[in-house]
Amino acid sequence: MSTTLLPTLTFMSAFFQPMYCFPQDYARIFPVTRFPPLNVPDFSSDTIFYMPAARRTLATCIGGLACASLACALSPLDHLLFDAATHHRTGTQTVRWVTELGRMPVLASCGLILAALLSYRARNIQAICLIGIAAICTPAISHTIKNLVQRPRPPFEFAVPPYEPTWSFPSSHSANAVVIAGALAILVGRRWAHWVAFVFALMIGASRIYLGHHWASDVFAGWALGLALLVALRSFPNLRRRKSPS
């Protein structure tokens, strides 16, 4: 039981630690949130901020979820969770619709639309740039890791079609969900947005196991990768703001 709870608790603590420990840093890294309804203080757009709290969050999410992934891969938990998911399927079509939301083309399209609205309100393009960078970097890094690790997927006879032709580790859907949903939550800057992003990422990861497309350790590793990329995006220098016409 404790082994099962470890990845979930680590994911929750790493995902929500920025919200409670250093919310003011969001305004520094993502000034797009600086419009009146959010009541965020103004900061200079030319400063590169050193954030030890972000580094601690990065270490938490990578270390905890990487250990959880390794523990699952080296124990029967992967097979136990896989067997439990594949032998108790109900509402498969609904879960297939959910998992489709984790594909990067879908996430990037929705994310760019929301980012465009935020950029319009803030009169700069930082939100669009952030989502664009995330949409390019996340699949590139996840597929590079897949080709390096080359872990086979679960047997296709237990999976729900359509089948995935790529390697299994890590889960790209899980990483995509964390990065895009997490970035949007940071840009919105509200507590409810963090909860929505967390639930969404959890649903995408669970759907990958339920449909038989990934082992549990693949999903945990995808969450770890997504959190690492999300914190890395927060560490970028501020993009130069587009000046509004005089």
One Martini backbone bead per residue (centre of mass of N, CA, C, O) as a GRO file, in nm:
protein
  246
    1MET     BB    1   0.058   0.063  -0.021
    2SER     BB    2   0.301   0.256   0.007
    3THR     BB    3   0.400   0.219  -0.285
    4THR     BB    4   0.143   0.339  -0.416
    5LEU     BB    5   0.150   0.628  -0.267
    6LEU     BB    6   0.421   0.760  -0.336
    7PRO     BB    7   0.376   0.882  -0.621
    8THR     BB    8   0.125   1.053  -0.554
    9LEU     BB    9   0.243   1.225  -0.321
   10THR     BB   10   0.483   1.338  -0.479
   11PHE     BB   11   0.322   1.472  -0.703
   12MET     BB   12   0.159   1.663  -0.521
   13SER     BB   13   0.395   1.810  -0.378
   14ALA     BB   14   0.539   1.909  -0.639
   15PHE     BB   15   0.294   2.056  -0.773
   16PHE     BB   16   0.212   2.246  -0.500
   17GLN     BB   17   0.462   2.392  -0.386
   18PRO     BB   18   0.465   2.660  -0.553
   19MET     BB   19   0.186   2.773  -0.451
   20TYR     BB   20   0.297   2.808  -0.136
   21CYS     BB   21   0.609   2.905  -0.147
   22PHE     BB   22   0.630   3.083  -0.456
   23PRO     BB   23   0.407   3.276  -0.607
   24GLN     BB   24   0.569   3.541  -0.675
   25ASP     BB   25   0.750   3.415  -0.906
   26TYR     BB   26   0.549   3.405  -1.139
   27ALA     BB   27   0.558   3.710  -1.203
   28ARG     BB   28   0.857   3.709  -1.286
   29ILE     BB   29   0.847   3.487  -1.518
   30PHE     BB   30   0.519   3.564  -1.574
   31PRO     BB   31   0.397   3.872  -1.664
   32VAL     BB   32   0.113   3.797  -1.788
   33THR     BB   33  -0.028   3.822  -1.489
   34ARG     BB   34  -0.021   4.154  -1.514
   35PHE     BB   35  -0.332   4.203  -1.428
   36PRO     BB   36  -0.574   4.328  -1.231
   37PRO     BB   37  -0.740   4.063  -1.141
   38LEU     BB   38  -0.465   3.937  -0.998
   39ASN     BB   39  -0.290   4.127  -0.825
   40VAL     BB   40   0.013   4.173  -0.933
   41PRO     BB   41   0.309   4.262  -0.901
   42ASP     BB   42   0.561   4.456  -1.019
   43PHE     BB   43   0.825   4.383  -1.255
   44SER     BB   44   1.106   4.346  -1.401
   45SER     BB   45   1.190   4.235  -1.745
   46ASP     BB   46   1.535   4.225  -1.709
   47THR     BB   47   1.543   3.990  -1.503
   48ILE     BB   48   1.737   3.733  -1.360
   49PHE     BB   49   1.621   3.467  -1.166
   50TYR     BB   50   1.701   3.322  -0.864
   51MET     BB   51   1.557   2.983  -0.767
   52PRO     BB   52   1.577   2.771  -0.511
   53ALA     BB   53   1.288   2.662  -0.494
   54ALA     BB   54   1.281   2.540  -0.778
   55ARG     BB   55   1.511   2.340  -0.728
   56ARG     BB   56   1.369   2.183  -0.506
   57THR     BB   57   1.134   2.092  -0.679
   58LEU     BB   58   1.298   1.942  -0.888
   59ALA     BB   59   1.422   1.736  -0.691
   60THR     BB   60   1.158   1.619  -0.589
   61CYS     BB   61   1.027   1.518  -0.857
   62ILE     BB   62   1.263   1.351  -0.965
   63GLY     BB   63   1.341   1.176  -0.723
   64GLY     BB   64   1.066   1.056  -0.640
   65LEU     BB   65   0.965   0.951  -0.926
   66ALA     BB   66   1.215   0.789  -1.001
   67CYS     BB   67   1.199   0.593  -0.764
   68ALA     BB   68   0.914   0.494  -0.825
   69SER     BB   69   0.975   0.382  -1.106
   70LEU     BB   70   1.195   0.183  -1.019
   71ALA     BB   71   1.022   0.023  -0.817
   72CYS     BB   72   0.814  -0.072  -1.025
   73ALA     BB   73   1.009  -0.207  -1.233
   74LEU     BB   74   1.130  -0.405  -0.982
   75SER     BB   75   0.827  -0.487  -0.944
   76PRO     BB   76   0.491  -0.614  -0.934
   77LEU     BB   77   0.325  -0.346  -0.969
   78ASP     BB   78   0.298  -0.316  -1.268
   79HIS     BB   79   0.129  -0.582  -1.305
   80LEU     BB   80  -0.094  -0.526  -1.102
   81LEU     BB   81  -0.206  -0.266  -1.232
   82PHE     BB   82  -0.251  -0.382  -1.511
   83ASP     BB   83  -0.446  -0.610  -1.434
   84ALA     BB   84  -0.659  -0.433  -1.292
   85ALA     BB   85  -0.726  -0.257  -1.544
   86THR     BB   86  -0.781  -0.485  -1.773
   87HIS     BB   87  -1.006  -0.656  -1.582
   88HIS     BB   88  -1.182  -0.359  -1.517
   89ARG     BB   89  -1.356  -0.262  -1.768
   90THR     BB   90  -1.525   0.060  -1.798
   91GLY     BB   91  -1.577   0.294  -2.021
   92THR     BB   92  -1.366   0.296  -2.263
   93GLN     BB   93  -1.449   0.528  -2.454
   94THR     BB   94  -1.410   0.756  -2.250
   95VAL     BB   95  -1.106   0.704  -2.202
   96ARG     BB   96  -1.022   0.756  -2.493
   97TRP     BB   97  -1.100   1.054  -2.491
   98VAL     BB   98  -0.912   1.136  -2.264
   99THR     BB   99  -0.635   1.043  -2.391
  100GLU     BB  100  -0.649   1.239  -2.640
  101LEU     BB  101  -0.583   1.499  -2.466
  102GLY     BB  102  -0.260   1.408  -2.443
  103ARG     BB  103  -0.203   1.513  -2.708
  104MET     BB  104  -0.014   1.759  -2.836
  105PRO     BB  105  -0.197   1.882  -3.055
  106VAL     BB  106  -0.431   1.931  -2.859
  107LEU     BB  107  -0.287   2.086  -2.632
  108ALA     BB  108  -0.159   2.309  -2.807
  109SER     BB  109  -0.417   2.427  -2.921
  110CYS     BB  110  -0.554   2.499  -2.653
  111GLY     BB  111  -0.314   2.653  -2.526
  112LEU     BB  112  -0.287   2.878  -2.746
  113ILE     BB  113  -0.563   2.999  -2.710
  114LEU     BB  114  -0.532   3.077  -2.412
  115ALA     BB  115  -0.266   3.235  -2.450
  116ALA     BB  116  -0.385   3.450  -2.639
  117LEU     BB  117  -0.576   3.571  -2.431
  118LEU     BB  118  -0.357   3.649  -2.225
  119SER     BB  119  -0.187   3.823  -2.421
  120TYR     BB  120  -0.408   4.029  -2.483
  121ARG     BB  121  -0.439   4.134  -2.191
  122ALA     BB  122  -0.111   4.193  -2.157
  123ARG     BB  123   0.033   4.288  -2.425
  124ASN     BB  124   0.178   4.004  -2.494
  125ILE     BB  125   0.376   3.690  -2.591
  126GLN     BB  126   0.458   3.497  -2.353
  127ALA     BB  127   0.244   3.273  -2.346
  128ILE     BB  128   0.291   3.170  -2.632
  129CYS     BB  129   0.591   3.102  -2.599
  130LEU     BB  130   0.565   2.899  -2.371
  131ILE     BB  131   0.378   2.691  -2.513
  132GLY     BB  132   0.558   2.651  -2.760
  133ILE     BB  133   0.806   2.541  -2.615
  134ALA     BB  134   0.661   2.305  -2.476
  135ALA     BB  135   0.553   2.168  -2.745
  136ILE     BB  136   0.848   2.106  -2.849
  137CYS     BB  137   1.020   1.983  -2.608
  138THR     BB  138   0.862   1.745  -2.488
  139PRO     BB  139   0.856   1.538  -2.729
  140ALA     BB  140   1.159   1.542  -2.786
  141ILE     BB  141   1.254   1.431  -2.510
  142SER     BB  142   1.074   1.179  -2.479
  143HIS     BB  143   1.168   1.037  -2.746
  144THR     BB  144   1.464   1.021  -2.672
  145ILE     BB  145   1.426   0.839  -2.425
  146LYS     BB  146   1.287   0.608  -2.566
  147ASN     BB  147   1.533   0.541  -2.761
  148LEU     BB  148   1.730   0.480  -2.525
  149VAL     BB  149   1.565   0.263  -2.359
  150GLN     BB  150   1.364   0.062  -2.506
  151ARG     BB  151   1.077  -0.003  -2.390
  152PRO     BB  152   0.838  -0.213  -2.387
  153ARG     BB  153   0.526  -0.267  -2.422
  154PRO     BB  154   0.259  -0.391  -2.356
  155PRO     BB  155   0.066  -0.622  -2.455
  156PHE     BB  156  -0.154  -0.595  -2.722
  157GLU     BB  157  -0.384  -0.797  -2.625
  158PHE     BB  158  -0.449  -0.578  -2.371
  159ALA     BB  159  -0.506  -0.351  -2.565
  160VAL     BB  160  -0.644  -0.056  -2.682
  161PRO     BB  161  -0.733   0.063  -2.958
  162PRO     BB  162  -0.491   0.224  -3.073
  163TYR     BB  163  -0.167   0.157  -3.137
  164GLU     BB  164   0.158   0.209  -3.029
  165PRO     BB  165   0.482   0.241  -3.198
  166THR     BB  166   0.630   0.317  -2.954
  167TRP     BB  167   0.783   0.342  -2.685
  168SER     BB  168   0.720   0.341  -2.329
  169PHE     BB  169   0.973   0.506  -2.204
  170PRO     BB  170   0.796   0.741  -2.140
  171SER     BB  171   0.501   0.910  -2.093
  172SER     BB  172   0.392   1.149  -2.304
  173HIS     BB  173   0.111   1.220  -2.204
  174SER     BB  174   0.193   1.288  -1.913
  175ALA     BB  175   0.395   1.511  -1.980
  176ASN     BB  176   0.208   1.694  -2.143
  177ALA     BB  177  -0.001   1.752  -1.921
  178VAL     BB  178   0.187   1.886  -1.716
  179VAL     BB  179   0.306   2.115  -1.887
  180ILE     BB  180   0.055   2.256  -2.007
  181ALA     BB  181  -0.130   2.272  -1.759
  182GLY     BB  182   0.083   2.401  -1.571
  183ALA     BB  183   0.140   2.657  -1.738
  184LEU     BB  184  -0.150   2.763  -1.733
  185ALA     BB  185  -0.172   2.781  -1.426
  186ILE     BB  186   0.052   2.990  -1.392
  187LEU     BB  187  -0.071   3.209  -1.574
  188VAL     BB  188  -0.333   3.244  -1.416
  189GLY     BB  189  -0.279   3.233  -1.085
  190ARG     BB  190  -0.472   3.009  -0.961
  191ARG     BB  191  -0.572   2.762  -0.753
  192TRP     BB  192  -0.780   2.613  -0.935
  193ALA     BB  193  -0.578   2.565  -1.169
  194HIS     BB  194  -0.402   2.358  -1.021
  195TRP     BB  195  -0.625   2.148  -0.977
  196VAL     BB  196  -0.695   2.102  -1.271
  197ALA     BB  197  -0.412   2.012  -1.361
  198PHE     BB  198  -0.385   1.772  -1.171
  199VAL     BB  199  -0.636   1.610  -1.260
  200PHE     BB  200  -0.563   1.591  -1.556
  201ALA     BB  201  -0.290   1.441  -1.525
  202LEU     BB  202  -0.411   1.200  -1.374
  203MET     BB  203  -0.607   1.105  -1.597
  204ILE     BB  204  -0.404   1.053  -1.820
  205GLY     BB  205  -0.228   0.846  -1.674
  206ALA     BB  206  -0.456   0.641  -1.605
  207SER     BB  207  -0.544   0.587  -1.904
  208ARG     BB  208  -0.281   0.440  -1.994
  209ILE     BB  209  -0.322   0.195  -1.810
  210TYR     BB  210  -0.617   0.115  -1.875
  211LEU     BB  211  -0.548   0.069  -2.199
  212GLY     BB  212  -0.252  -0.075  -2.213
  213HIS     BB  213   0.001   0.138  -2.301
  214HIS     BB  214   0.115   0.131  -1.996
  215TRP     BB  215   0.308   0.143  -1.741
  216ALA     BB  216   0.329   0.285  -1.438
  217SER     BB  217   0.629   0.380  -1.463
  218ASP     BB  218   0.582   0.550  -1.716
  219VAL     BB  219   0.395   0.758  -1.584
  220PHE     BB  220   0.580   0.854  -1.356
  221ALA     BB  221   0.802   0.950  -1.553
  222GLY     BB  222   0.626   1.155  -1.703
  223TRP     BB  223   0.573   1.333  -1.462
  224ALA     BB  224   0.869   1.397  -1.401
  225LEU     BB  225   0.932   1.528  -1.671
  226GLY     BB  226   0.715   1.747  -1.662
  227LEU     BB  227   0.812   1.886  -1.401
  228ALA     BB  228   1.096   1.952  -1.497
  229LEU     BB  229   1.010   2.128  -1.740
  230LEU     BB  230   0.840   2.329  -1.581
  231VAL     BB  231   1.073   2.437  -1.404
  232ALA     BB  232   1.255   2.518  -1.639
  233LEU     BB  233   1.063   2.734  -1.753
  234ARG     BB  234   1.078   2.913  -1.489
  235SER     BB  235   1.405   2.971  -1.540
  236PHE     BB  236   1.366   3.158  -1.747
  237PRO     BB  237   1.405   3.428  -1.891
  238ASN     BB  238   1.265   3.700  -1.969
  239LEU     BB  239   1.068   3.811  -2.197
  240ARG     BB  240   1.024   4.048  -2.414
  241ARG     BB  241   0.820   4.297  -2.417
  242ARG     BB  242   0.556   4.418  -2.579
  243LYS     BB  243   0.486   4.717  -2.691
  244SER     BB  244   0.255   4.936  -2.673
  245PRO     BB  245   0.090   5.149  -2.843
  246SER     BB  246   0.085   5.510  -2.836
   0.00000   0.00000   0.00000
